[in-house]
PDB file of C-alpha atoms and ligand atoms in Angstrom:
ATOM      1  CA  MET A 123       0.000   0.000   0.000  1.00  0.00           C
ATOM      2  CA  HIS A 124       2.677   2.526   0.992  1.00  0.00           C
ATOM      3  CA  ARG A 125       4.913   1.580  -1.920  1.00  0.00           C
ATOM      4  CA  ASP A 126       2.264   2.642  -4.411  1.00  0.00           C
ATOM      5  CA  THR A 127       3.469   5.688  -6.319  1.00  0.00           C
ATOM      6  CA  ASP A 128       0.466   5.810  -8.701  1.00  0.00           C
ATOM      7  CA  ARG A 129      -1.305   8.202  -6.359  1.00  0.00           C
ATOM      8  CA  PHE A 130       1.355  10.839  -7.077  1.00  0.00           C
ATOM      9  CA  PHE A 131       0.819  10.548 -10.824  1.00  0.00           C
ATOM     10  CA  ALA A 132      -2.940  10.787 -10.226  1.00  0.00           C
ATOM     11  CA  LYS A 133      -2.408  13.970  -8.229  1.00  0.00           C
ATOM     12  CA  LYS A 134      -0.300  15.449 -11.009  1.00  0.00           C
ATOM     13  CA  ALA A 135      -3.060  14.564 -13.510  1.00  0.00           C
ATOM     14  CA  ARG A 136      -5.652  16.251 -11.275  1.00  0.00           C
ATOM     15  CA  ARG A 137      -3.332  19.230 -10.709  1.00  0.00           C
ATOM     16  CA  GLU A 138      -3.618  18.556  -6.983  1.00  0.00           C
ATOM     17  CA  PRO A 139      -0.470  19.702  -5.156  1.00  0.00           C
ATOM     18  CA  ILE A 140       1.605  16.986  -3.508  1.00  0.00           C
ATOM     19  CA  VAL A 141       2.667  17.941   0.012  1.00  0.00           C
ATOM     20  CA  ALA A 142       6.013  16.652   1.218  1.00  0.00           C
ATOM     21  CA  LEU A 143       7.799  17.555   4.427  1.00  0.00           C
ATOM     22  CA  THR A 144      10.981  16.310   5.987  1.00  0.00           C
ATOM     23  CA  CYS A 145      10.496  14.081   8.998  1.00  0.00           C
ATOM     24  CA  TYR A 146      13.154  12.679  11.302  1.00  0.00           C
ATOM     25  CA  ASP A 147      11.296  11.009  14.188  1.00  0.00           C
ATOM     26  CA  ALA A 148       8.139   9.122  15.181  1.00  0.00           C
ATOM     27  CA  PRO A 149       6.225  11.931  16.971  1.00  0.00           C
ATOM     28  CA  THR A 150       6.667  14.218  13.966  1.00  0.00           C
ATOM     29  CA  ALA A 151       5.562  11.396  11.645  1.00  0.00           C
ATOM     30  CA  ARG A 152       2.329  11.148  13.683  1.00  0.00           C
ATOM     31  CA  LEU A 153       1.787  14.917  13.354  1.00  0.00           C
ATOM     32  CA  GLU A 154       2.462  14.773   9.617  1.00  0.00           C
ATOM     33  CA  ASP A 155       0.034  11.882   9.168  1.00  0.00           C
ATOM     34  CA  ALA A 156      -2.638  13.783  11.091  1.00  0.00           C
ATOM     35  CA  ALA A 157      -2.159  16.637   8.601  1.00  0.00           C
ATOM     36  CA  ALA A 158      -2.440  14.179   5.669  1.00  0.00           C
ATOM     37  CA  ILE A 159       1.076  14.989   4.458  1.00  0.00           C
ATOM     38  CA  ASP A 160       1.654  12.871   1.340  1.00  0.00           C
ATOM     39  CA  ILE A 161       5.383  12.246   1.732  1.00  0.00           C
ATOM     40  CA  ALA A 162       7.431  12.145   4.927  1.00  0.00           C
ATOM     41  CA  LEU A 163      10.954  12.727   3.638  1.00  0.00           C
ATOM     42  CA  VAL A 164      13.713  11.389   5.851  1.00  0.00           C
ATOM     43  CA  GLY A 165      16.133  13.861   4.352  1.00  0.00           C
ATOM     44  CA  ASP A 166      19.859  13.871   4.877  1.00  0.00           C
ATOM     45  CA  SER A 167      19.139  17.352   6.236  1.00  0.00           C
ATOM     46  CA  VAL A 168      18.681  15.360   9.461  1.00  0.00           C
ATOM     47  CA  GLY A 169      22.450  15.875   9.780  1.00  0.00           C
ATOM     48  CA  THR A 170      22.402  19.664   9.999  1.00  0.00           C
ATOM     49  CA  ASN A 171      18.919  20.016  11.502  1.00  0.00           C
ATOM     50  CA  LEU A 172      19.049  17.385  14.199  1.00  0.00           C
ATOM     51  CA  LEU A 173      22.431  15.735  14.577  1.00  0.00           C
ATOM     52  CA  GLY A 174      24.673  18.788  14.838  1.00  0.00           C
ATOM     53  CA  TYR A 175      26.753  17.978  11.741  1.00  0.00           C
ATOM     54  CA  ALA A 176      28.266  20.784   9.658  1.00  0.00           C
ATOM     55  CA  SER A 177      27.212  19.236   6.353  1.00  0.00           C
ATOM     56  CA  GLU A 178      24.876  16.687   4.753  1.00  0.00           C
ATOM     57  CA  ARG A 179      28.038  14.854   3.743  1.00  0.00           C
ATOM     58  CA  ASP A 180      28.614  13.831   7.352  1.00  0.00           C
ATOM     59  CA  VAL A 181      25.402  11.786   7.445  1.00  0.00           C
ATOM     60  CA  THR A 182      25.995   8.021   7.459  1.00  0.00           C
ATOM     61  CA  MET A 183      23.879   5.042   6.417  1.00  0.00           C
ATOM     62  CA  GLU A 184      23.514   4.175  10.114  1.00  0.00           C
ATOM     63  CA  ASP A 185      22.069   7.661  10.782  1.00  0.00           C
ATOM     64  CA  MET A 186      19.602   7.269   7.913  1.00  0.00           C
ATOM     65  CA  LEU A 187      18.557   3.766   8.975  1.00  0.00           C
ATOM     66  CA  HIS A 188      17.974   4.914  12.545  1.00  0.00           C
ATOM     67  CA  HIS A 189      15.788   7.881  11.537  1.00  0.00           C
ATOM     68  CA  THR A 190      13.974   6.049   8.733  1.00  0.00           C
ATOM     69  CA  ALA A 191      12.961   3.311  11.175  1.00  0.00           C
ATOM     70  CA  ALA A 192      11.706   5.917  13.672  1.00  0.00           C
ATOM     71  CA  VAL A 193       9.610   7.684  11.016  1.00  0.00           C
ATOM     72  CA  ALA A 194       8.229   4.378   9.705  1.00  0.00           C
ATOM     73  CA  ARG A 195       7.148   3.428  13.237  1.00  0.00           C
ATOM     74  CA  GLY A 196       5.300   6.724  13.628  1.00  0.00           C
ATOM     75  CA  ARG A 197       3.466   6.974  10.312  1.00  0.00           C
ATOM     76  CA  THR A 198       0.359   5.166   9.225  1.00  0.00           C
ATOM     77  CA  SER A 199      -0.348   6.556   5.762  1.00  0.00           C
ATOM     78  CA  ALA A 200       2.403   8.909   4.579  1.00  0.00           C
ATOM     79  CA  PHE A 201       4.823   7.581   1.965  1.00  0.00           C
ATOM     80  CA  VAL A 202       8.228   7.344   3.644  1.00  0.00           C
ATOM     81  CA  LEU A 203      10.929   8.557   1.284  1.00  0.00           C
ATOM     82  CA  ALA A 204      14.487   8.126   2.542  1.00  0.00           C
ATOM     83  CA  ASP A 205      17.521  10.013   1.273  1.00  0.00           C
ATOM     84  CA  MET A 206      20.462   7.866   0.294  1.00  0.00           C
ATOM     85  CA  PRO A 207      23.384   9.553   2.081  1.00  0.00           C
ATOM     86  CA  TYR A 208      26.635  10.736   0.566  1.00  0.00           C
ATOM     87  CA  LEU A 209      28.782   7.933  -0.914  1.00  0.00           C
ATOM     88  CA  SER A 210      26.097   5.306  -0.242  1.00  0.00           C
ATOM     89  CA  TYR A 211      25.307   4.987  -3.990  1.00  0.00           C
ATOM     90  CA  ASP A 212      28.701   5.499  -5.622  1.00  0.00           C
ATOM     91  CA  THR A 213      28.249   2.285  -7.644  1.00  0.00           C
ATOM     92  CA  PRO A 214      25.070   0.484  -8.800  1.00  0.00           C
ATOM     93  CA  ALA A 215      25.840  -2.481  -6.518  1.00  0.00           C
ATOM     94  CA  HIS A 216      26.407  -0.212  -3.541  1.00  0.00           C
ATOM     95  CA  ALA A 217      23.200   1.709  -4.331  1.00  0.00           C
ATOM     96  CA  LEU A 218      21.207  -1.522  -4.451  1.00  0.00           C
ATOM     97  CA  GLU A 219      22.649  -2.863  -1.211  1.00  0.00           C
ATOM     98  CA  ASN A 220      22.005   0.375   0.676  1.00  0.00           C
ATOM     99  CA  ALA A 221      18.555   1.021  -0.829  1.00  0.00           C
ATOM    100  CA  ARG A 222      17.523  -2.449   0.305  1.00  0.00           C
ATOM    101  CA  ARG A 223      18.680  -1.625   3.835  1.00  0.00           C
ATOM    102  CA  LEU A 224      16.607   1.581   3.828  1.00  0.00           C
ATOM    103  CA  LEU A 225      13.548  -0.320   2.574  1.00  0.00           C
ATOM    104  CA  ALA A 226      14.069  -2.942   5.276  1.00  0.00           C
ATOM    105  CA  ALA A 227      14.140  -0.100   7.823  1.00  0.00           C
ATOM    106  CA  GLY A 228      10.700   1.030   6.625  1.00  0.00           C
ATOM    107  CA  ALA A 229      11.235   3.328   3.639  1.00  0.00           C
ATOM    108  CA  ASP A 230       8.803   3.090   0.713  1.00  0.00           C
ATOM    109  CA  GLY A 231      11.240   4.665  -1.722  1.00  0.00           C
ATOM    110  CA  VAL A 232      14.632   6.337  -1.885  1.00  0.00           C
ATOM    111  CA  LYS A 233      15.912   9.692  -3.124  1.00  0.00           C
ATOM    112  CA  LEU A 234      19.269  10.173  -4.836  1.00  0.00           C
ATOM    113  CA  GLU A 235      20.992  13.417  -5.823  1.00  0.00           C
ATOM    114  CA  SER A 236      22.468  14.113  -9.290  1.00  0.00           C
ATOM    115  CA  GLY A 237      21.505  13.632 -12.915  1.00  0.00           C
ATOM    116  CA  ARG A 238      23.010  11.651 -15.765  1.00  0.00           C
ATOM    117  CA  ALA A 239      25.999  10.672 -13.588  1.00  0.00           C
ATOM    118  CA  ILE A 240      23.810   8.309 -11.546  1.00  0.00           C
ATOM    119  CA  LEU A 241      21.701   6.741 -14.312  1.00  0.00           C
ATOM    120  CA  PRO A 242      23.296   3.269 -13.831  1.00  0.00           C
ATOM    121  CA  GLN A 243      22.417   3.450 -10.128  1.00  0.00           C
ATOM    122  CA  VAL A 244      18.813   4.482 -10.886  1.00  0.00           C
ATOM    123  CA  ALA A 245      18.538   1.696 -13.475  1.00  0.00           C
ATOM    124  CA  ALA A 246      19.840  -0.888 -10.992  1.00  0.00           C
ATOM    125  CA  LEU A 247      17.263   0.169  -8.389  1.00  0.00           C
ATOM    126  CA  ARG A 248      14.404   0.312 -10.898  1.00  0.00           C
ATOM    127  CA  ALA A 249      15.307  -3.169 -12.166  1.00  0.00           C
ATOM    128  CA  GLU A 250      14.523  -4.396  -8.652  1.00  0.00           C
ATOM    129  CA  GLY A 251      11.245  -2.449  -8.530  1.00  0.00           C
ATOM    130  CA  ILE A 252      12.514   0.128  -6.043  1.00  0.00           C
ATOM    131  CA  ALA A 253      10.735   3.497  -6.144  1.00  0.00           C
ATOM    132  CA  VAL A 254      13.323   6.184  -6.874  1.00  0.00           C
ATOM    133  CA  CYS A 255      13.006   9.950  -6.588  1.00  0.00           C
ATOM    134  CA  GLY A 256      15.544  12.238  -8.274  1.00  0.00           C
ATOM    135  CA  HIS A 257      16.935  15.463  -6.841  1.00  0.00           C
ATOM    136  CA  LEU A 258      18.413  18.200  -9.036  1.00  0.00           C
ATOM    137  CA  GLY A 259      19.322  21.862  -8.736  1.00  0.00           C
ATOM    138  CA  TYR A 260      21.121  22.676  -5.532  1.00  0.00           C
ATOM    139  CA  THR A 261      22.356  19.277  -4.356  1.00  0.00           C
ATOM    140  CA  PRO A 262      24.174  19.587  -1.008  1.00  0.00           C
ATOM    141  CA  GLN A 263      25.971  16.240  -1.293  1.00  0.00           C
ATOM    142  CA  THR A 264      27.817  17.252  -4.458  1.00  0.00           C
ATOM    143  CA  LYS A 265      27.814  21.045  -4.147  1.00  0.00           C
ATOM    144  CA  GLY A 266      28.652  21.376  -0.452  1.00  0.00           C
ATOM    145  CA  PRO A 267      26.811  23.119   2.370  1.00  0.00           C
ATOM    146  CA  ARG A 268      26.491  26.606   0.801  1.00  0.00           C
ATOM    147  CA  PRO A 269      23.114  26.850  -0.970  1.00  0.00           C
ATOM    148  CA  ALA A 270      23.133  28.488  -4.424  1.00  0.00           C
ATOM    149  CA  VAL A 271      20.506  28.805  -7.151  1.00  0.00           C
ATOM    150  CA  ALA A 272      21.119  26.368 -10.025  1.00  0.00           C
ATOM    151  CA  GLY A 273      20.169  26.827 -13.677  1.00  0.00           C
ATOM    152  CA  ARG A 274      20.343  30.611 -13.972  1.00  0.00           C
ATOM    153  CA  THR A 275      22.286  30.590 -17.260  1.00  0.00           C
ATOM    154  CA  ALA A 276      21.121  29.007 -20.519  1.00  0.00           C
ATOM    155  CA  PRO A 277      23.874  26.302 -20.555  1.00  0.00           C
ATOM    156  CA  GLU A 278      23.169  25.431 -16.921  1.00  0.00           C
ATOM    157  CA  ALA A 279      19.431  25.339 -17.609  1.00  0.00           C
ATOM    158  CA  ARG A 280      19.945  23.026 -20.612  1.00  0.00           C
ATOM    159  CA  GLU A 281      22.005  20.677 -18.432  1.00  0.00           C
ATOM    160  CA  LEU A 282      19.247  20.607 -15.844  1.00  0.00           C
ATOM    161  CA  ILE A 283      16.570  19.857 -18.432  1.00  0.00           C
ATOM    162  CA  ALA A 284      18.689  17.056 -19.914  1.00  0.00           C
ATOM    163  CA  ASP A 285      19.353  15.602 -16.460  1.00  0.00           C
ATOM    164  CA  ALA A 286      15.651  15.762 -15.552  1.00  0.00           C
ATOM    165  CA  GLU A 287      14.602  14.010 -18.749  1.00  0.00           C
ATOM    166  CA  ALA A 288      17.286  11.353 -18.364  1.00  0.00           C
ATOM    167  CA  LEU A 289      16.198  10.610 -14.804  1.00  0.00           C
ATOM    168  CA  ARG A 290      12.579  10.265 -15.867  1.00  0.00           C
ATOM    169  CA  GLY A 291      13.697   8.052 -18.743  1.00  0.00           C
ATOM    170  CA  ALA A 292      15.449   5.838 -16.192  1.00  0.00           C
ATOM    171  CA  GLY A 293      12.192   5.519 -14.275  1.00  0.00           C
ATOM    172  CA  VAL A 294      12.139   7.968 -11.365  1.00  0.00           C
ATOM    173  CA  PHE A 295       8.600   8.385 -10.013  1.00  0.00           C
ATOM    174  CA  MET A 296       9.244  11.931  -8.873  1.00  0.00           C
ATOM    175  CA  LEU A 297      11.798  14.696  -9.109  1.00  0.00           C
ATOM    176  CA  VAL A 298      12.734  17.272  -6.483  1.00  0.00           C
ATOM    177  CA  LEU A 299      14.043  20.573  -7.820  1.00  0.00           C
ATOM    178  CA  GLU A 300      15.895  22.597  -5.199  1.00  0.00           C
ATOM    179  CA  LEU A 301      16.697  26.302  -5.717  1.00  0.00           C
ATOM    180  CA  VAL A 302      15.840  26.459  -9.402  1.00  0.00           C
ATOM    181  CA  PRO A 303      14.358  29.597 -11.013  1.00  0.00           C
ATOM    182  CA  GLU A 304      10.573  29.380 -11.136  1.00  0.00           C
ATOM    183  CA  GLU A 305      10.258  29.581 -14.937  1.00  0.00           C
ATOM    184  CA  LEU A 306      12.776  26.803 -15.496  1.00  0.00           C
ATOM    185  CA  ALA A 307      11.270  24.578 -12.785  1.00  0.00           C
ATOM    186  CA  ARG A 308       7.804  24.990 -14.305  1.00  0.00           C
ATOM    187  CA  HIS A 309       9.171  24.230 -17.763  1.00  0.00           C
ATOM    188  CA  ILE A 310      10.699  20.974 -16.459  1.00  0.00           C
ATOM    189  CA  ALA A 311       7.480  20.023 -14.619  1.00  0.00           C
ATOM    190  CA  GLY A 312       5.575  20.556 -17.862  1.00  0.00           C
ATOM    191  CA  ARG A 313       7.944  18.330 -19.852  1.00  0.00           C
ATOM    192  CA  LEU A 314       8.052  15.418 -17.400  1.00  0.00           C
ATOM    193  CA  SER A 315       5.267  12.843 -17.092  1.00  0.00           C
ATOM    194  CA  CYS A 316       6.134  12.267 -13.412  1.00  0.00           C
ATOM    195  CA  PRO A 317       5.454  14.771 -10.610  1.00  0.00           C
ATOM    196  CA  VAL A 318       8.050  17.488 -10.056  1.00  0.00           C
ATOM    197  CA  ILE A 319       8.033  19.055  -6.609  1.00  0.00           C
ATOM    198  CA  GLY A 320      10.090  22.024  -5.538  1.00  0.00           C
ATOM    199  CA  ILE A 321      11.873  23.637  -2.656  1.00  0.00           C
ATOM    200  CA  GLY A 322      12.925  27.184  -3.361  1.00  0.00           C
ATOM    201  CA  SER A 323      11.816  26.663  -6.971  1.00  0.00           C
ATOM    202  CA  GLY A 324       8.806  28.925  -7.058  1.00  0.00           C
ATOM    203  CA  ARG A 325       5.126  28.342  -7.669  1.00  0.00           C
ATOM    204  CA  GLY A 326       3.088  26.224 -10.026  1.00  0.00           C
ATOM    205  CA  LEU A 327       4.888  22.877  -9.692  1.00  0.00           C
ATOM    206  CA  ASP A 328       3.236  19.539  -8.890  1.00  0.00           C
ATOM    207  CA  GLY A 329       3.932  20.008  -5.210  1.00  0.00           C
ATOM    208  CA  GLU A 330       6.252  21.356  -2.562  1.00  0.00           C
ATOM    209  CA  VAL A 331       8.740  19.916  -0.102  1.00  0.00           C
ATOM    210  CA  GLN A 332      10.062  21.850   2.869  1.00  0.00           C
ATOM    211  CA  VAL A 333      12.252  21.189   5.884  1.00  0.00           C
ATOM    212  CA  VAL A 334      10.062  20.645   8.948  1.00  0.00           C
ATOM    213  CA  ASN A 335      12.390  22.655  11.211  1.00  0.00           C
ATOM    214  CA  ASP A 336      11.995  25.675   8.921  1.00  0.00           C
ATOM    215  CA  ILE A 337       8.198  25.615   8.692  1.00  0.00           C
ATOM    216  CA  LEU A 338       7.986  25.206  12.481  1.00  0.00           C
ATOM    217  CA  GLY A 339      10.409  28.084  13.043  1.00  0.00           C
ATOM    218  CA  LEU A 340      12.591  25.770  15.136  1.00  0.00           C
ATOM    219  CA  THR A 341      15.803  27.600  14.347  1.00  0.00           C
ATOM    220  CA  ALA A 342      16.610  31.281  14.671  1.00  0.00           C
ATOM    221  CA  ARG A 343      17.735  31.269  10.980  1.00  0.00           C
ATOM    222  CA  THR A 344      15.361  32.223   8.184  1.00  0.00           C
ATOM    223  CA  PHE A 345      15.575  31.316   4.495  1.00  0.00           C
ATOM    224  CA  ARG A 346      14.109  33.069   1.464  1.00  0.00           C
ATOM    225  CA  HIS A 347      12.702  29.786   0.185  1.00  0.00           C
ATOM    226  CA  ALA A 348      10.976  28.884   3.459  1.00  0.00           C
ATOM    227  CA  LYS A 349       8.256  30.260   5.695  1.00  0.00           C
ATOM    228  CA  ALA A 350       7.932  29.737   9.430  1.00  0.00           C
ATOM    229  CA  PHE A 351       4.283  28.918  10.154  1.00  0.00           C
ATOM    230  CA  ALA A 352       5.026  28.965  13.905  1.00  0.00           C
ATOM    231  CA  ASP A 353       7.762  30.343  16.141  1.00  0.00           C
ATOM    232  CA  MET A 354       8.725  27.127  17.880  1.00  0.00           C
ATOM    233  CA  HIS A 355      12.225  28.437  18.613  1.00  0.00           C
ATOM    234  CA  ALA A 356      10.823  31.185  20.846  1.00  0.00           C
ATOM    235  CA  ARG A 357       8.108  28.969  22.333  1.00  0.00           C
ATOM    236  CA  ALA A 358      10.438  26.058  23.071  1.00  0.00           C
ATOM    237  CA  GLY A 359      13.059  28.424  24.498  1.00  0.00           C
ATOM    238  CA  ALA A 360      10.477  30.022  26.802  1.00  0.00           C
ATOM    239  CA  ALA A 361       9.205  26.607  27.953  1.00  0.00           C
ATOM    240  CA  ILE A 362      12.734  25.365  28.735  1.00  0.00           C
ATOM    241  CA  ARG A 363      13.550  28.561  30.657  1.00  0.00           C
ATOM    242  CA  ALA A 364      10.267  28.273  32.603  1.00  0.00           C
ATOM    243  CA  TYR A 365      11.072  24.644  33.481  1.00  0.00           C
ATOM    244  CA  ALA A 366      14.592  25.572  34.653  1.00  0.00           C
ATOM    245  CA  ASP A 367      13.236  28.465  36.758  1.00  0.00           C
ATOM    246  CA  ALA A 368      10.566  26.201  38.279  1.00  0.00           C
ATOM    247  CA  VAL A 369      13.108  23.543  39.294  1.00  0.00           C
ATOM    248  CA  ARG A 370      15.532  26.130  40.699  1.00  0.00           C
ATOM    249  CA  GLY A 371      12.690  27.786  42.625  1.00  0.00           C
ATOM    250  CA  ARG A 372      11.353  24.397  43.835  1.00  0.00           C
ATOM    251  CA  ALA A 373       8.019  25.167  42.186  1.00  0.00           C
ATOM    252  CA  PHE A 374       8.309  21.922  40.183  1.00  0.00           C
ATOM    253  CA  PRO A 375       7.798  19.034  40.766  1.00  0.00           C
ATOM    254  CA  GLU A 376       4.549  19.605  42.681  1.00  0.00           C
ATOM    255  CA  GLU A 377       2.499  17.381  44.986  1.00  0.00           C
ATOM    256  CA  ARG A 378       0.452  16.145  42.002  1.00  0.00           C
ATOM    257  CA  ASN A 379       3.625  14.982  40.252  1.00  0.00           C
ATOM    258  CA  ALA A 380       4.642  12.741  43.211  1.00  0.00           C
ATOM    259  CA  THR A 381       3.718   9.226  44.367  1.00  0.00           C
ATOM    260  CA  HIS A 382       3.879   8.221  48.018  1.00  0.00           C
ATOM    261  CA  LEU A 383       4.841   5.199  50.071  1.00  0.00           C
ATOM    262  CA  ALA A 384       1.912   3.592  51.870  1.00  0.00           C
ATOM    263  CA  PRO A 385       2.134   4.606  55.587  1.00  0.00           C
ATOM    264  CA  ASP A 386       2.646   0.964  56.757  1.00  0.00           C
ATOM    265  CA  VAL A 387       5.509   0.454  54.278  1.00  0.00           C
ATOM    266  CA  ALA A 388       7.077   3.758  55.339  1.00  0.00           C
ATOM    267  CA  ALA A 389       6.714   2.788  59.004  1.00  0.00           C
ATOM    268  CA  GLU A 390       8.277  -0.657  58.407  1.00  0.00           C
ATOM    269  CA  LEU A 391      11.230   1.000  56.734  1.00  0.00           C
ATOM    270  CA  GLY A 392      11.494   3.727  59.361  1.00  0.00           C
ATOM    271  CA  ILE A 393      11.056   6.422  56.719  1.00  0.00           C
ATOM    272  CA  ALA A 394       9.328   9.650  57.715  1.00  0.00           C
ATOM    273  CA  THR A 395       6.255  10.475  55.615  1.00  0.00           C
ATOM    274  CA  GLU A 396       6.248  14.230  56.242  1.00  0.00           C
TER     275      GLU A 396
HETATM  276  O1  LIG B 112      17.355  16.481   2.907  1.00  0.00           O
HETATM  277  C1  LIG B 112      16.469  17.271   2.612  1.00  0.00           C
HETATM  278  O2  LIG B 112      15.888  17.971   3.469  1.00  0.00           O
HETATM  279  C2  LIG B 112      16.100  17.403   1.212  1.00  0.00           C
HETATM  280  C3  LIG B 112      15.123  18.470   0.851  1.00  0.00           C
HETATM  281  C4  LIG B 112      15.793  19.782   0.860  1.00  0.00           C
HETATM  282  C5  LIG B 112      14.448  18.186  -0.437  1.00  0.00           C
HETATM  283  O3  LIG B 112      16.606  16.692   0.401  1.00  0.00           O
END
């Protein structure tokens, strides 16, 4: 049921936006399911958003397996899409071995960065029936941790279009375009028969993917491509400060947070109950 990617093609046909959001843990997966998010993306952005790494390149297969399993335990209906981390798909055999591990951990499909350079890897996964999503534009694994718009010049744009078409030809069920000019992204979405979703790639695509920390306002940083729909950084900071103040002032824990020894047990042990 979860592995079915037809529903995304149906949404594209109906011009119904596909909603994808990164997800790194079980409680967030439950929240995303309750909001009927279509795709819970266990992105390698887990590294910079949750694990304290400087770059997506630091994320390991073990990290991805751990977080994919947590998300899979929390979701009931969202499609779990797991990023294949840096160097985990450098050869077709390696890609197949690691994709299988991610599927065994609970992923319904995998996402790989790059274009024509990884066609043999995509073909190897598709030959085994594995659902593969492409990722073009700004690709942190190959371009490093400094985001930059991709496809601004005509030669760059042509490369992107050729990569997108080659990936679709190899059988990807979806393509993520990150930091691509709106006109170019829309042009690619119009040419491809599979859904094309964007992040920082403007309006009018087949859907959107965002980083959950950004839409929750969990970090003090803001990005042009994102919007904080809540200020969780301020709210979480205030709650943690209030907790610390309450403990220091002995206002927490309270009587209602405690359990007590039965008087006869306390008496037998010689422990005062007051
Ligand atoms: O890892 C991630 O968060 C991603 C999105 C930016 C698409 O790949």
